[in-house]
C-alpha positions as protocol buffer text, in pm:
chain_id: "A"
residue {
  index: 1
  type: UNK
  ca { x: 100 y: 1639 z: 2024 }
}
residue {
  index: 2
  type: UNK
  ca { x: 338 y: 1650 z: 1730 }
}
residue {
  index: 3
  type: UNK
  ca { x: 637 y: 1651 z: 1965 }
}
residue {
  index: 4
  type: UNK
  ca { x: 506 y: 1375 z: 2196 }
}
residue {
  index: 5
  type: UNK
  ca { x: 770 y: 1104 z: 2210 }
}
residue {
  index: 6
  type: UNK
  ca { x: 557 y: 804 z: 2295 }
}
residue {
  index: 7
  type: UNK
  ca { x: 211 y: 650 z: 2312 }
}
residue {
  index: 8
  type: UNK
  ca { x: 158 y: 734 z: 2678 }
}
residue {
  index: 9
  type: UNK
  ca { x: 257 y: 1096 z: 2623 }
}
residue {
  index: 10
  type: UNK
  ca { x: 2 y: 1136 z: 2343 }
}
residue {
  index: 11
  type: UNK
  ca { x: -276 y: 966 z: 2536 }
}
residue {
  index: 12
  type: UNK
  ca { x: -199 y: 1167 z: 2849 }
}
residue {
  index: 13
  type: UNK
  ca { x: -239 y: 1488 z: 2649 }
}
residue {
  index: 14
  type: UNK
  ca { x: -562 y: 1377 z: 2485 }
}
residue {
  index: 15
  type: UNK
  ca { x: -705 y: 1276 z: 2823 }
}
residue {
  index: 16
  type: UNK
  ca { x: -604 y: 1593 z: 3003 }
}
residue {
  index: 17
  type: UNK
  ca { x: -734 y: 1816 z: 2723 }
}
residue {
  index: 18
  type: UNK
  ca { x: -1032 y: 1609 z: 2612 }
}
residue {
  index: 19
  type: UNK
  ca { x: -1284 y: 1892 z: 2645 }
}
residue {
  index: 20
  type: UNK
  ca { x: -1059 y: 2137 z: 2463 }
}
residue {
  index: 21
  type: UNK
  ca { x: -962 y: 1923 z: 2164 }
}
residue {
  index: 22
  type: UNK
  ca { x: -1083 y: 2043 z: 1826 }
}
residue {
  index: 23
  type: UNK
  ca { x: -1084 y: 1858 z: 1492 }
}
residue {
  index: 24
  type: UNK
  ca { x: -719 y: 1946 z: 1425 }
}
residue {
  index: 25
  type: UNK
  ca { x: -611 y: 1812 z: 1764 }
}
residue {
  index: 26
  type: UNK
  ca { x: -807 y: 1487 z: 1727 }
}
residue {
  index: 27
  type: UNK
  ca { x: -671 y: 1415 z: 1378 }
}
residue {
  index: 28
  type: UNK
  ca { x: -318 y: 1505 z: 1488 }
}
residue {
  index: 29
  type: UNK
  ca { x: -339 y: 1271 z: 1788 }
}
residue {
  index: 30
  type: UNK
  ca { x: -453 y: 981 z: 1569 }
}
residue {
  index: 31
  type: UNK
  ca { x: -179 y: 1048 z: 1316 }
}
residue {
  index: 32
  type: UNK
  ca { x: 89 y: 1075 z: 1584 }
}
residue {
  index: 33
  type: UNK
  ca { x: -15 y: 749 z: 1749 }
}
residue {
  index: 34
  type: UNK
  ca { x: -15 y: 566 z: 1416 }
}
residue {
  index: 35
  type: UNK
  ca { x: 328 y: 705 z: 1329 }
}
residue {
  index: 36
  type: UNK
  ca { x: 469 y: 594 z: 1665 }
}
residue {
  index: 37
  type: UNK
  ca { x: 313 y: 248 z: 1662 }
}
residue {
  index: 38
  type: UNK
  ca { x: 337 y: 143 z: 1297 }
}
residue {
  index: 39
  type: UNK
  ca { x: 650 y: -67 z: 1350 }
}
residue {
  index: 40
  type: UNK
  ca { x: 560 y: -193 z: 1696 }
}
residue {
  index: 41
  type: UNK
  ca { x: 305 y: -466 z: 1641 }
}
residue {
  index: 42
  type: UNK
  ca { x: 308 y: -601 z: 1995 }
}
residue {
  index: 43
  type: UNK
  ca { x: 268 y: -256 z: 2149 }
}
residue {
  index: 44
  type: UNK
  ca { x: -3 y: -173 z: 1896 }
}
residue {
  index: 45
  type: UNK
  ca { x: -234 y: -424 z: 2063 }
}
residue {
  index: 46
  type: UNK
  ca { x: -172 y: -254 z: 2397 }
}
residue {
  index: 47
  type: UNK
  ca { x: -274 y: 77 z: 2243 }
}
residue {
  index: 48
  type: UNK
  ca { x: -595 y: -61 z: 2097 }
}
residue {
  index: 49
  type: UNK
  ca { x: -702 y: -193 z: 2439 }
}
residue {
  index: 50
  type: UNK
  ca { x: -622 y: 130 z: 2621 }
}
residue {
  index: 51
  type: UNK
  ca { x: -940 y: 308 z: 2749 }
}
residue {
  index: 52
  type: UNK
  ca { x: -774 y: 642 z: 2666 }
}
residue {
  index: 53
  type: UNK
  ca { x: -748 y: 538 z: 2302 }
}
residue {
  index: 54
  type: UNK
  ca { x: -1112 y: 432 z: 2302 }
}
residue {
  index: 55
  type: UNK
  ca { x: -1200 y: 778 z: 2433 }
}
residue {
  index: 56
  type: UNK
  ca { x: -997 y: 930 z: 2148 }
}
residue {
  index: 57
  type: UNK
  ca { x: -1199 y: 726 z: 1897 }
}
residue {
  index: 58
  type: UNK
  ca { x: -1515 y: 871 z: 2051 }
}
residue {
  index: 59
  type: UNK
  ca { x: -1365 y: 1214 z: 1989 }
}
residue {
  index: 60
  type: UNK
  ca { x: -1302 y: 1119 z: 1626 }
}
residue {
  index: 61
  type: UNK
  ca { x: -1671 y: 1037 z: 1591 }
}
residue {
  index: 62
  type: UNK
  ca { x: -1768 y: 1361 z: 1762 }
}
residue {
  index: 63
  type: UNK
  ca { x: -1542 y: 1580 z: 1547 }
}
residue {
  index: 64
  type: UNK
  ca { x: -1560 y: 1394 z: 1215 }
}
residue {
  index: 65
  type: UNK
  ca { x: -1813 y: 1636 z: 1067 }
}
residue {
  index: 66
  type: UNK
  ca { x: -1553 y: 1914 z: 1112 }
}
residue {
  index: 67
  type: UNK
  ca { x: -1260 y: 1736 z: 946 }
}
residue {
  index: 68
  type: UNK
  ca { x: -1113 y: 1910 z: 644 }
}
residue {
  index: 69
  type: UNK
  ca { x: -978 y: 1706 z: 353 }
}
residue {
  index: 70
  type: UNK
  ca { x: -634 y: 1658 z: 503 }
}
residue {
  index: 71
  type: UNK
  ca { x: -768 y: 1555 z: 842 }
}
residue {
  index: 72
  type: UNK
  ca { x: -1007 y: 1307 z: 684 }
}
residue {
  index: 73
  type: UNK
  ca { x: -724 y: 1144 z: 487 }
}
residue {
  index: 74
  type: UNK
  ca { x: -495 y: 1151 z: 792 }
}
residue {
  index: 75
  type: UNK
  ca { x: -746 y: 970 z: 1013 }
}
residue {
  index: 76
  type: UNK
  ca { x: -808 y: 707 z: 746 }
}
residue {
  index: 77
  type: UNK
  ca { x: -431 y: 659 z: 710 }
}
residue {
  index: 78
  type: UNK
  ca { x: -402 y: 627 z: 1087 }
}
residue {
  index: 79
  type: UNK
  ca { x: -673 y: 361 z: 1106 }
}
residue {
  index: 80
  type: UNK
  ca { x: -512 y: 165 z: 823 }
}
residue {
  index: 81
  type: UNK
  ca { x: -164 y: 194 z: 973 }
}
residue {
  index: 82
  type: UNK
  ca { x: -295 y: 69 z: 1306 }
}
residue {
  index: 83
  type: UNK
  ca { x: -503 y: -199 z: 1127 }
}
residue {
  index: 84
  type: UNK
  ca { x: -798 y: -83 z: 1333 }
}
residue {
  index: 85
  type: UNK
  ca { x: -1135 y: -2 z: 1176 }
}
residue {
  index: 86
  type: UNK
  ca { x: -1404 y: -13 z: 1447 }
}
residue {
  index: 87
  type: UNK
  ca { x: -1766 y: 3 z: 1326 }
}
residue {
  index: 88
  type: UNK
  ca { x: -1832 y: 330 z: 1506 }
}
residue {
  index: 89
  type: UNK
  ca { x: -1591 y: 511 z: 1269 }
}
residue {
  index: 90
  type: UNK
  ca { x: -1735 y: 372 z: 947 }
}
residue {
  index: 91
  type: UNK
  ca { x: -2029 y: 605 z: 889 }
}
residue {
  index: 92
  type: UNK
  ca { x: -1880 y: 936 z: 1011 }
}
residue {
  index: 93
  type: UNK
  ca { x: -1556 y: 896 z: 816 }
}
residue {
  index: 94
  type: UNK
  ca { x: -1715 y: 771 z: 496 }
}
residue {
  index: 95
  type: UNK
  ca { x: -1965 y: 1056 z: 506 }
}
residue {
  index: 96
  type: UNK
  ca { x: -1673 y: 1299 z: 535 }
}
residue {
  index: 97
  type: UNK
  ca { x: -1502 y: 1136 z: 239 }
}
residue {
  index: 98
  type: UNK
  ca { x: -1823 y: 1182 z: 39 }
}
residue {
  index: 99
  type: UNK
  ca { x: -1839 y: 1546 z: 146 }
}
residue {
  index: 100
  type: UNK
  ca { x: -1488 y: 1628 z: 24 }
}
residue {
  index: 101
  type: UNK
  ca { x: -1513 y: 1420 z: -294 }
}
residue {
  index: 102
  type: UNK
  ca { x: -1827 y: 1606 z: -392 }
}
residue {
  index: 103
  type: UNK
  ca { x: -1647 y: 1936 z: -342 }
}
residue {
  index: 104
  type: UNK
  ca { x: -1322 y: 1808 z: -495 }
}
residue {
  index: 105
  type: UNK
  ca { x: -1118 y: 1939 z: -202 }
}
residue {
  index: 106
  type: UNK
  ca { x: -888 y: 1637 z: -172 }
}
residue {
  index: 107
  type: UNK
  ca { x: -533 y: 1690 z: -299 }
}
residue {
  index: 108
  type: UNK
  ca { x: -376 y: 1422 z: -522 }
}
residue {
  index: 109
  type: UNK
  ca { x: -182 y: 1260 z: -239 }
}
residue {
  index: 110
  type: UNK
  ca { x: -499 y: 1244 z: -29 }
}
residue {
  index: 111
  type: UNK
  ca { x: -663 y: 1037 z: -302 }
}
residue {
  index: 112
  type: UNK
  ca { x: -373 y: 792 z: -306 }
}
residue {
  index: 113
  type: UNK
  ca { x: -368 y: 767 z: 74 }
}
residue {
  index: 114
  type: UNK
  ca { x: -738 y: 682 z: 79 }
}
residue {
  index: 115
  type: UNK
  ca { x: -696 y: 417 z: -190 }
}
residue {
  index: 116
  type: UNK
  ca { x: -420 y: 254 z: 14 }
}
residue {
  index: 117
  type: UNK
  ca { x: -613 y: 289 z: 340 }
}
residue {
  index: 118
  type: UNK
  ca { x: -937 y: 140 z: 208 }
}
residue {
  index: 119
  type: UNK
  ca { x: -747 y: -157 z: 66 }
}
residue {
  index: 120
  type: UNK
  ca { x: -549 y: -210 z: 385 }
}
residue {
  index: 121
  type: UNK
  ca { x: -871 y: -198 z: 588 }
}
residue {
  index: 122
  type: UNK
  ca { x: -1046 y: -426 z: 337 }
}
residue {
  index: 123
  type: UNK
  ca { x: -1319 y: -166 z: 297 }
}
residue {
  index: 124
  type: UNK
  ca { x: -1465 y: -133 z: -54 }
}
residue {
  index: 125
  type: UNK
  ca { x: -1696 y: 167 z: -92 }
}
residue {
  index: 126
  type: UNK
  ca { x: -1747 y: 123 z: -465 }
}
residue {
  index: 127
  type: UNK
  ca { x: -1904 y: 460 z: -546 }
}
residue {
  index: 128
  type: UNK
  ca { x: -1636 y: 645 z: -352 }
}
residue {
  index: 129
  type: UNK
  ca { x: -1363 y: 450 z: -529 }
}
residue {
  index: 130
  type: UNK
  ca { x: -1519 y: 541 z: -864 }
}
residue {
  index: 131
  type: UNK
  ca { x: -1503 y: 908 z: -764 }
}
residue {
  index: 132
  type: UNK
  ca { x: -1141 y: 868 z: -649 }
}
residue {
  index: 133
  type: UNK
  ca { x: -1062 y: 707 z: -985 }
}
residue {
  index: 134
  type: UNK
  ca { x: -1210 y: 996 z: -1181 }
}
residue {
  index: 135
  type: UNK
  ca { x: -1051 y: 1267 z: -970 }
}
residue {
  index: 136
  type: UNK
  ca { x: -708 y: 1100 z: -968 }
}
residue {
  index: 137
  type: UNK
  ca { x: -708 y: 1076 z: -1347 }
}
residue {
  index: 138
  type: UNK
  ca { x: -783 y: 1448 z: -1360 }
}
residue {
  index: 139
  type: UNK
  ca { x: -476 y: 1541 z: -1155 }
}
residue {
  index: 140
  type: UNK
  ca { x: -231 y: 1287 z: -1295 }
}
residue {
  index: 141
  type: UNK
  ca { x: 44 y: 1545 z: -1352 }
}
residue {
  index: 142
  type: UNK
  ca { x: 63 y: 1608 z: -978 }
}
residue {
  index: 143
  type: UNK
  ca { x: 111 y: 1243 z: -875 }
}
residue {
  index: 144
  type: UNK
  ca { x: 442 y: 1128 z: -726 }
}
residue {
  index: 145
  type: UNK
  ca { x: 576 y: 772 z: -765 }
}
residue {
  index: 146
  type: UNK
  ca { x: 443 y: 689 z: -418 }
}
residue {
  index: 147
  type: UNK
  ca { x: 103 y: 834 z: -509 }
}
residue {
  index: 148
  type: UNK
  ca { x: 92 y: 622 z: -825 }
}
residue {
  index: 149
  type: UNK
  ca { x: 188 y: 306 z: -636 }
}
residue {
  index: 150
  type: UNK
  ca { x: -63 y: 360 z: -355 }
}
residue {
  index: 151
  type: UNK
  ca { x: -346 y: 437 z: -594 }
}
residue {
  index: 152
  type: UNK
  ca { x: -292 y: 141 z: -820 }
}
residue {
  index: 153
  type: UNK
  ca { x: -212 y: -104 z: -538 }
}
residue {
  index: 154
  type: UNK
  ca { x: -527 y: -7 z: -353 }
}
residue {
  index: 155
  type: UNK
  ca { x: -752 y: -59 z: -654 }
}
residue {
  index: 156
  type: UNK
  ca { x: -585 y: -388 z: -737 }
}
residue {
  index: 157
  type: UNK
  ca { x: -606 y: -517 z: -381 }
}
residue {
  index: 158
  type: UNK
  ca { x: -977 y: -435 z: -365 }
}
residue {
  index: 159
  type: UNK
  ca { x: -1037 y: -576 z: -715 }
}
residue {
  index: 160
  type: UNK
  ca { x: -1197 y: -244 z: -805 }
}
residue {
  index: 161
  type: UNK
  ca { x: -1241 y: -226 z: -1185 }
}
residue {
  index: 162
  type: UNK
  ca { x: -1083 y: 69 z: -1363 }
}
residue {
  index: 163
  type: UNK
  ca { x: -1011 y: 101 z: -1732 }
}
residue {
  index: 164
  type: UNK
  ca { x: -838 y: 437 z: -1702 }
}
residue {
  index: 165
  type: UNK
  ca { x: -626 y: 428 z: -1386 }
}
residue {
  index: 166
  type: UNK
  ca { x: -345 y: 198 z: -1500 }
}
residue {
  index: 167
  type: UNK
  ca { x: -296 y: 368 z: -1840 }
}
residue {
  index: 168
  type: UNK
  ca { x: -291 y: 704 z: -1659 }
}
residue {
  index: 169
  type: UNK
  ca { x: -27 y: 584 z: -1414 }
}
residue {
  index: 170
  type: UNK
  ca { x: 178 y: 432 z: -1695 }
}
residue {
  index: 171
  type: UNK
  ca { x: 173 y: 760 z: -1887 }
}
residue {
  index: 172
  type: UNK
  ca { x: 272 y: 950 z: -1574 }
}
residue {
  index: 173
  type: UNK
  ca { x: 567 y: 719 z: -1516 }
}
residue {
  index: 174
  type: UNK
  ca { x: 674 y: 744 z: -1880 }
}
residue {
  index: 175
  type: UNK
  ca { x: 697 y: 1122 z: -1841 }
}
residue {
  index: 176
  type: UNK
  ca { x: 1020 y: 1074 z: -1645 }
}
residue {
  index: 177
  type: UNK
  ca { x: 885 y: 961 z: -1311 }
}
residue {
  index: 178
  type: UNK
  ca { x: 985 y: 597 z: -1358 }
}
residue {
  index: 179
  type: UNK
  ca { x: 1349 y: 673 z: -1279 }
}
residue {
  index: 180
  type: UNK
  ca { x: 1241 y: 797 z: -935 }
}
residue {
  index: 181
  type: UNK
  ca { x: 1053 y: 479 z: -837 }
}
residue {
  index: 182
  type: UNK
  ca { x: 1189 y: 300 z: -532 }
}
residue {
  index: 183
  type: UNK
  ca { x: 1188 y: -82 z: -505 }
}
residue {
  index: 184
  type: UNK
  ca { x: 878 y: -85 z: -284 }
}
residue {
  index: 185
  type: UNK
  ca { x: 692 y: 128 z: -539 }
}
residue {
  index: 186
  type: UNK
  ca { x: 809 y: -93 z: -828 }
}
residue {
  index: 187
  type: UNK
  ca { x: 690 y: -400 z: -638 }
}
residue {
  index: 188
  type: UNK
  ca { x: 349 y: -252 z: -555 }
}
residue {
  index: 189
  type: UNK
  ca { x: 299 y: -129 z: -911 }
}
residue {
  index: 190
  type: UNK
  ca { x: 400 y: -470 z: -1051 }
}
residue {
  index: 191
  type: UNK
  ca { x: 148 y: -640 z: -824 }
}
residue {
  index: 192
  type: UNK
  ca { x: -122 y: -399 z: -939 }
}
residue {
  index: 193
  type: UNK
  ca { x: -35 y: -443 z: -1307 }
}
residue {
  index: 194
  type: UNK
  ca { x: -59 y: -821 z: -1277 }
}
residue {
  index: 195
  type: UNK
  ca { x: -395 y: -811 z: -1099 }
}
residue {
  index: 196
  type: UNK
  ca { x: -556 y: -540 z: -1311 }
}
residue {
  index: 197
  type: UNK
  ca { x: -419 y: -683 z: -1635 }
}
residue {
  index: 198
  type: UNK
  ca { x: -596 y: -1012 z: -1569 }
}
residue {
  index: 199
  type: UNK
  ca { x: -917 y: -873 z: -1419 }
}
residue {
  index: 200
  type: UNK
  ca { x: -1120 y: -889 z: -1737 }
}
residue {
  index: 201
  type: UNK
  ca { x: -1422 y: -672 z: -1812 }
}
residue {
  index: 202
  type: UNK
  ca { x: -1408 y: -320 z: -1677 }
}
residue {
  index: 203
  type: UNK
  ca { x: -1032 y: -320 z: -1626 }
}
residue {
  index: 204
  type: UNK
  ca { x: -740 y: -218 z: -1844 }
}
residue {
  index: 205
  type: UNK
  ca { x: -622 y: -412 z: -2147 }
}
residue {
  index: 206
  type: UNK
  ca { x: -375 y: -695 z: -2068 }
}
residue {
  index: 207
  type: UNK
  ca { x: -125 y: -544 z: -2311 }
}
residue {
  index: 208
  type: UNK
  ca { x: -129 y: -216 z: -2120 }
}
residue {
  index: 209
  type: UNK
  ca { x: -44 y: -402 z: -1802 }
}
residue {
  index: 210
  type: UNK
  ca { x: 233 y: -597 z: -1975 }
}
residue {
  index: 211
  type: UNK
  ca { x: 390 y: -279 z: -2107 }
}
residue {
  index: 212
  type: UNK
  ca { x: 384 y: -121 z: -1763 }
}
residue {
  index: 213
  type: UNK
  ca { x: 539 y: -432 z: -1611 }
}
residue {
  index: 214
  type: UNK
  ca { x: 816 y: -433 z: -1871 }
}
residue {
  index: 215
  type: UNK
  ca { x: 896 y: -72 z: -1787 }
}
residue {
  index: 216
  type: UNK
  ca { x: 897 y: -146 z: -1414 }
}
residue {
  index: 217
  type: UNK
  ca { x: 1134 y: -438 z: -1463 }
}
residue {
  index: 218
  type: UNK
  ca { x: 1400 y: -199 z: -1590 }
}
residue {
  index: 219
  type: UNK
  ca { x: 1419 y: -57 z: -1236 }
}
residue {
  index: 220
  type: UNK
  ca { x: 1529 y: -399 z: -1112 }
}
residue {
  index: 221
  type: UNK
  ca { x: 1856 y: -432 z: -1303 }
}
residue {
  index: 222
  type: UNK
  ca { x: 2213 y: -427 z: -1169 }
}
residue {
  index: 223
  type: UNK
  ca { x: 2278 y: -77 z: -1302 }
}
residue {
  index: 224
  type: UNK
  ca { x: 1953 y: 66 z: -1161 }
}
residue {
  index: 225
  type: UNK
  ca { x: 1800 y: -41 z: -827 }
}
residue {
  index: 226
  type: UNK
  ca { x: 1835 y: -420 z: -815 }
}
residue {
  index: 227
  type: UNK
  ca { x: 2082 y: -421 z: -521 }
}
residue {
  index: 228
  type: UNK
  ca { x: 1817 y: -247 z: -309 }
}
residue {
  index: 229
  type: UNK
  ca { x: 1536 y: -495 z: -378 }
}
residue {
  index: 230
  type: UNK
  ca { x: 1434 y: -728 z: -98 }
}
residue {
  index: 231
  type: UNK
  ca { x: 1374 y: -1097 z: -166 }
}
residue {
  index: 232
  type: UNK
  ca { x: 998 y: -1044 z: -128 }
}
residue {
  index: 233
  type: UNK
  ca { x: 998 y: -761 z: -381 }
}
residue {
  index: 234
  type: UNK
  ca { x: 1181 y: -986 z: -628 }
}
residue {
  index: 235
  type: UNK
  ca { x: 927 y: -1263 z: -564 }
}
residue {
  index: 236
  type: UNK
  ca { x: 652 y: -1013 z: -646 }
}
residue {
  index: 237
  type: UNK
  ca { x: 819 y: -918 z: -975 }
}
residue {
  index: 238
  type: UNK
  ca { x: 855 y: -1282 z: -1077 }
}
residue {
  index: 239
  type: UNK
  ca { x: 497 y: -1356 z: -971 }
}
residue {
  index: 240
  type: UNK
  ca { x: 364 y: -1059 z: -1169 }
}
residue {
  index: 241
  type: UNK
  ca { x: 535 y: -1177 z: -1489 }
}
residue {
  index: 242
  type: UNK
  ca { x: 401 y: -1528 z: -1439 }
}
residue {
  index: 243
  type: UNK
  ca { x: 47 y: -1408 z: -1378 }
}
residue {
  index: 244
  type: UNK
  ca { x: 49 y: -1196 z: -1692 }
}
residue {
  index: 245
  type: UNK
  ca { x: 221 y: -1470 z: -1893 }
}
residue {
  index: 246
  type: UNK
  ca { x: 502 y: -1232 z: -1976 }
}
residue {
  index: 247
  type: UNK
  ca { x: 850 y: -1382 z: -2008 }
}
residue {
  index: 248
  type: UNK
  ca { x: 1125 y: -1145 z: -1885 }
}
residue {
  index: 249
  type: UNK
  ca { x: 1445 y: -1124 z: -2092 }
}
residue {
  index: 250
  type: UNK
  ca { x: 1686 y: -1400 z: -1997 }
}
residue {
  index: 251
  type: UNK
  ca { x: 1951 y: -1154 z: -1883 }
}
residue {
  index: 252
  type: UNK
  ca { x: 1695 y: -998 z: -1649 }
}
residue {
  index: 253
  type: UNK
  ca { x: 1604 y: -1337 z: -1504 }
}
residue {
  index: 254
  type: UNK
  ca { x: 1973 y: -1416 z: -1459 }
}
residue {
  index: 255
  type: UNK
  ca { x: 2025 y: -1092 z: -1268 }
}
residue {
  index: 256
  type: UNK
  ca { x: 1721 y: -1156 z: -1050 }
}
residue {
  index: 257
  type: UNK
  ca { x: 1838 y: -1511 z: -979 }
}
residue {
  index: 258
  type: UNK
  ca { x: 2179 y: -1392 z: -863 }
}
residue {
  index: 259
  type: UNK
  ca { x: 2020 y: -1125 z: -646 }
}
residue {
  index: 260
  type: UNK
  ca { x: 1781 y: -1379 z: -495 }
}
residue {
  index: 261
  type: UNK
  ca { x: 2062 y: -1623 z: -415 }
}
residue {
  index: 262
  type: UNK
  ca { x: 2255 y: -1345 z: -242 }
}
residue {
  index: 263
  type: UNK
  ca { x: 1947 y: -1246 z: -40 }
}
residue {
  index: 264
  type: UNK
  ca { x: 1864 y: -1604 z: 57 }
}
residue {
  index: 265
  type: UNK
  ca { x: 2221 y: -1659 z: 172 }
}
residue {
  index: 266
  type: UNK
  ca { x: 2164 y: -1380 z: 422 }
}
residue {
  index: 267
  type: UNK
  ca { x: 1811 y: -1478 z: 522 }
}
residue {
  index: 268
  type: UNK
  ca { x: 1600 y: -1777 z: 406 }
}
residue {
  index: 269
  type: UNK
  ca { x: 1280 y: -1706 z: 221 }
}
residue {
  index: 270
  type: UNK
  ca { x: 961 y: -1719 z: 420 }
}
residue {
  index: 271
  type: UNK
  ca { x: 751 y: -2023 z: 345 }
}
residue {
  index: 272
  type: UNK
  ca { x: 474 y: -1849 z: 151 }
}
residue {
  index: 273
  type: UNK
  ca { x: 728 y: -1651 z: -53 }
}
residue {
  index: 274
  type: UNK
  ca { x: 915 y: -1970 z: -143 }
}
residue {
  index: 275
  type: UNK
  ca { x: 596 y: -2139 z: -256 }
}
residue {
  index: 276
  type: UNK
  ca { x: 497 y: -1839 z: -465 }
}
residue {
  index: 277
  type: UNK
  ca { x: 843 y: -1822 z: -621 }
}
residue {
  index: 278
  type: UNK
  ca { x: 846 y: -2192 z: -707 }
}
residue {
  index: 279
  type: UNK
  ca { x: 501 y: -2178 z: -867 }
}
residue {
  index: 280
  type: UNK
  ca { x: 579 y: -1862 z: -1062 }
}
residue {
  index: 281
  type: UNK
  ca { x: 914 y: -1982 z: -1190 }
}
residue {
  index: 282
  type: UNK
  ca { x: 752 y: -2306 z: -1301 }
}
residue {
  index: 283
  type: UNK
  ca { x: 516 y: -2105 z: -1522 }
}
residue {
  index: 284
  type: UNK
  ca { x: 816 y: -1922 z: -1665 }
}
residue {
  index: 285
  type: UNK
  ca { x: 1003 y: -2246 z: -1738 }
}
residue {
  index: 286
  type: UNK
  ca { x: 1262 y: -2188 z: -1466 }
}
residue {
  index: 287
  type: UNK
  ca { x: 1386 y: -2428 z: -1201 }
}
residue {
  index: 288
  type: UNK
  ca { x: 1366 y: -2282 z: -852 }
}
residue {
  index: 289
  type: UNK
  ca { x: 1550 y: -2518 z: -617 }
}
residue {
  index: 290
  type: UNK
  ca { x: 1919 y: -2535 z: -673 }
}
residue {
  index: 291
  type: UNK
  ca { x: 1908 y: -2234 z: -904 }
}
residue {
  index: 292
  type: UNK
  ca { x: 1717 y: -1956 z: -731 }
}
residue {
  index: 293
  type: UNK
  ca { x: 1726 y: -2098 z: -379 }
}
residue {
  index: 294
  type: UNK
  ca { x: 1951 y: -2369 z: -231 }
}
residue {
  index: 295
  type: UNK
  ca { x: 1812 y: -2722 z: -211 }
}
residue {
  index: 296
  type: UNK
  ca { x: 1890 y: -2723 z: 158 }
}
residue {
  index: 297
  type: UNK
  ca { x: 1726 y: -2392 z: 245 }
}
residue {
  index: 298
  type: UNK
  ca { x: 1462 y: -2415 z: 515 }
}
residue {
  index: 299
  type: UNK
  ca { x: 1167 y: -2178 z: 469 }
}
residue {
  index: 300
  type: UNK
  ca { x: 1111 y: -1937 z: 753 }
}
residue {
  index: 301
  type: UNK
  ca { x: 765 y: -1892 z: 898 }
}
residue {
  index: 302
  type: UNK
  ca { x: 598 y: -1555 z: 874 }
}
residue {
  index: 303
  type: UNK
  ca { x: 280 y: -1386 z: 989 }
}
residue {
  index: 304
  type: UNK
  ca { x: 264 y: -1192 z: 664 }
}
residue {
  index: 305
  type: UNK
  ca { x: 110 y: -1339 z: 352 }
}
residue {
  index: 306
  type: UNK
  ca { x: 323 y: -1358 z: 41 }
}
residue {
  index: 307
  type: UNK
  ca { x: 191 y: -1259 z: -296 }
}
residue {
  index: 308
  type: UNK
  ca { x: -57 y: -1521 z: -411 }
}
residue {
  index: 309
  type: UNK
  ca { x: -176 y: -1594 z: -761 }
}
residue {
  index: 310
  type: UNK
  ca { x: -523 y: -1656 z: -622 }
}
């Protein structure tokens, strides 16, 4: 299964060996399919309609009670990557999450994967998220930058209150991990800081979120990682500052503006991104058109939603 080179190869194996497949095989098949299809949106729909895939989902239900911690997290990741969360999987997988949370058998990266997966699937099991919060804070020293970003992004996306998670992540990053953060992680963490810092009761203090955002912004400078930031990631950084009411240093804004102009020259901003950028810059006292984007630029359409202040 691990070496199968395409969707049909995986499904052929799962069909031929259906009666022999154990929990490891079922979880591996789901993970392999998700890995193969995650960048093929059109083909993903073909997979989801394939009767062989539906039979594999039945096997997931049948073997779920045998999944270990890794297999449970892998199947959740697979469902989220495929954007497919059929009702028949809800109870068996959530029960398995409960089982492993109670026994504290999830590793730190499993906790972050589940946070990301639940948010992507728009599934908010509050009590499970509270347990993930507590256990993640207890293993903070083992979290990678990606783990930190996935954890915080998931909680922010689900609007799950947490007073401890953001300060824990901030402390972890301050220990030297910040310099390892990639642009996508900076962007996700900035989004989370902006949402959690304005969530009110039950969440972190706004000042804690502002301090984290200020630290993250140092990763988006010409001498750090700014050349590797996409236009959407820059929009997210600007939006996060506007939402928190935090004015970036003028030299930082100047650098971001130059980077945005260079990116837009290569590819126009998508419509929702342009609207978000204009609104955010307005709150920061900046002019968007003619400065950050050309007056003549035509916004491109996109299926993806840009960051919204809503």
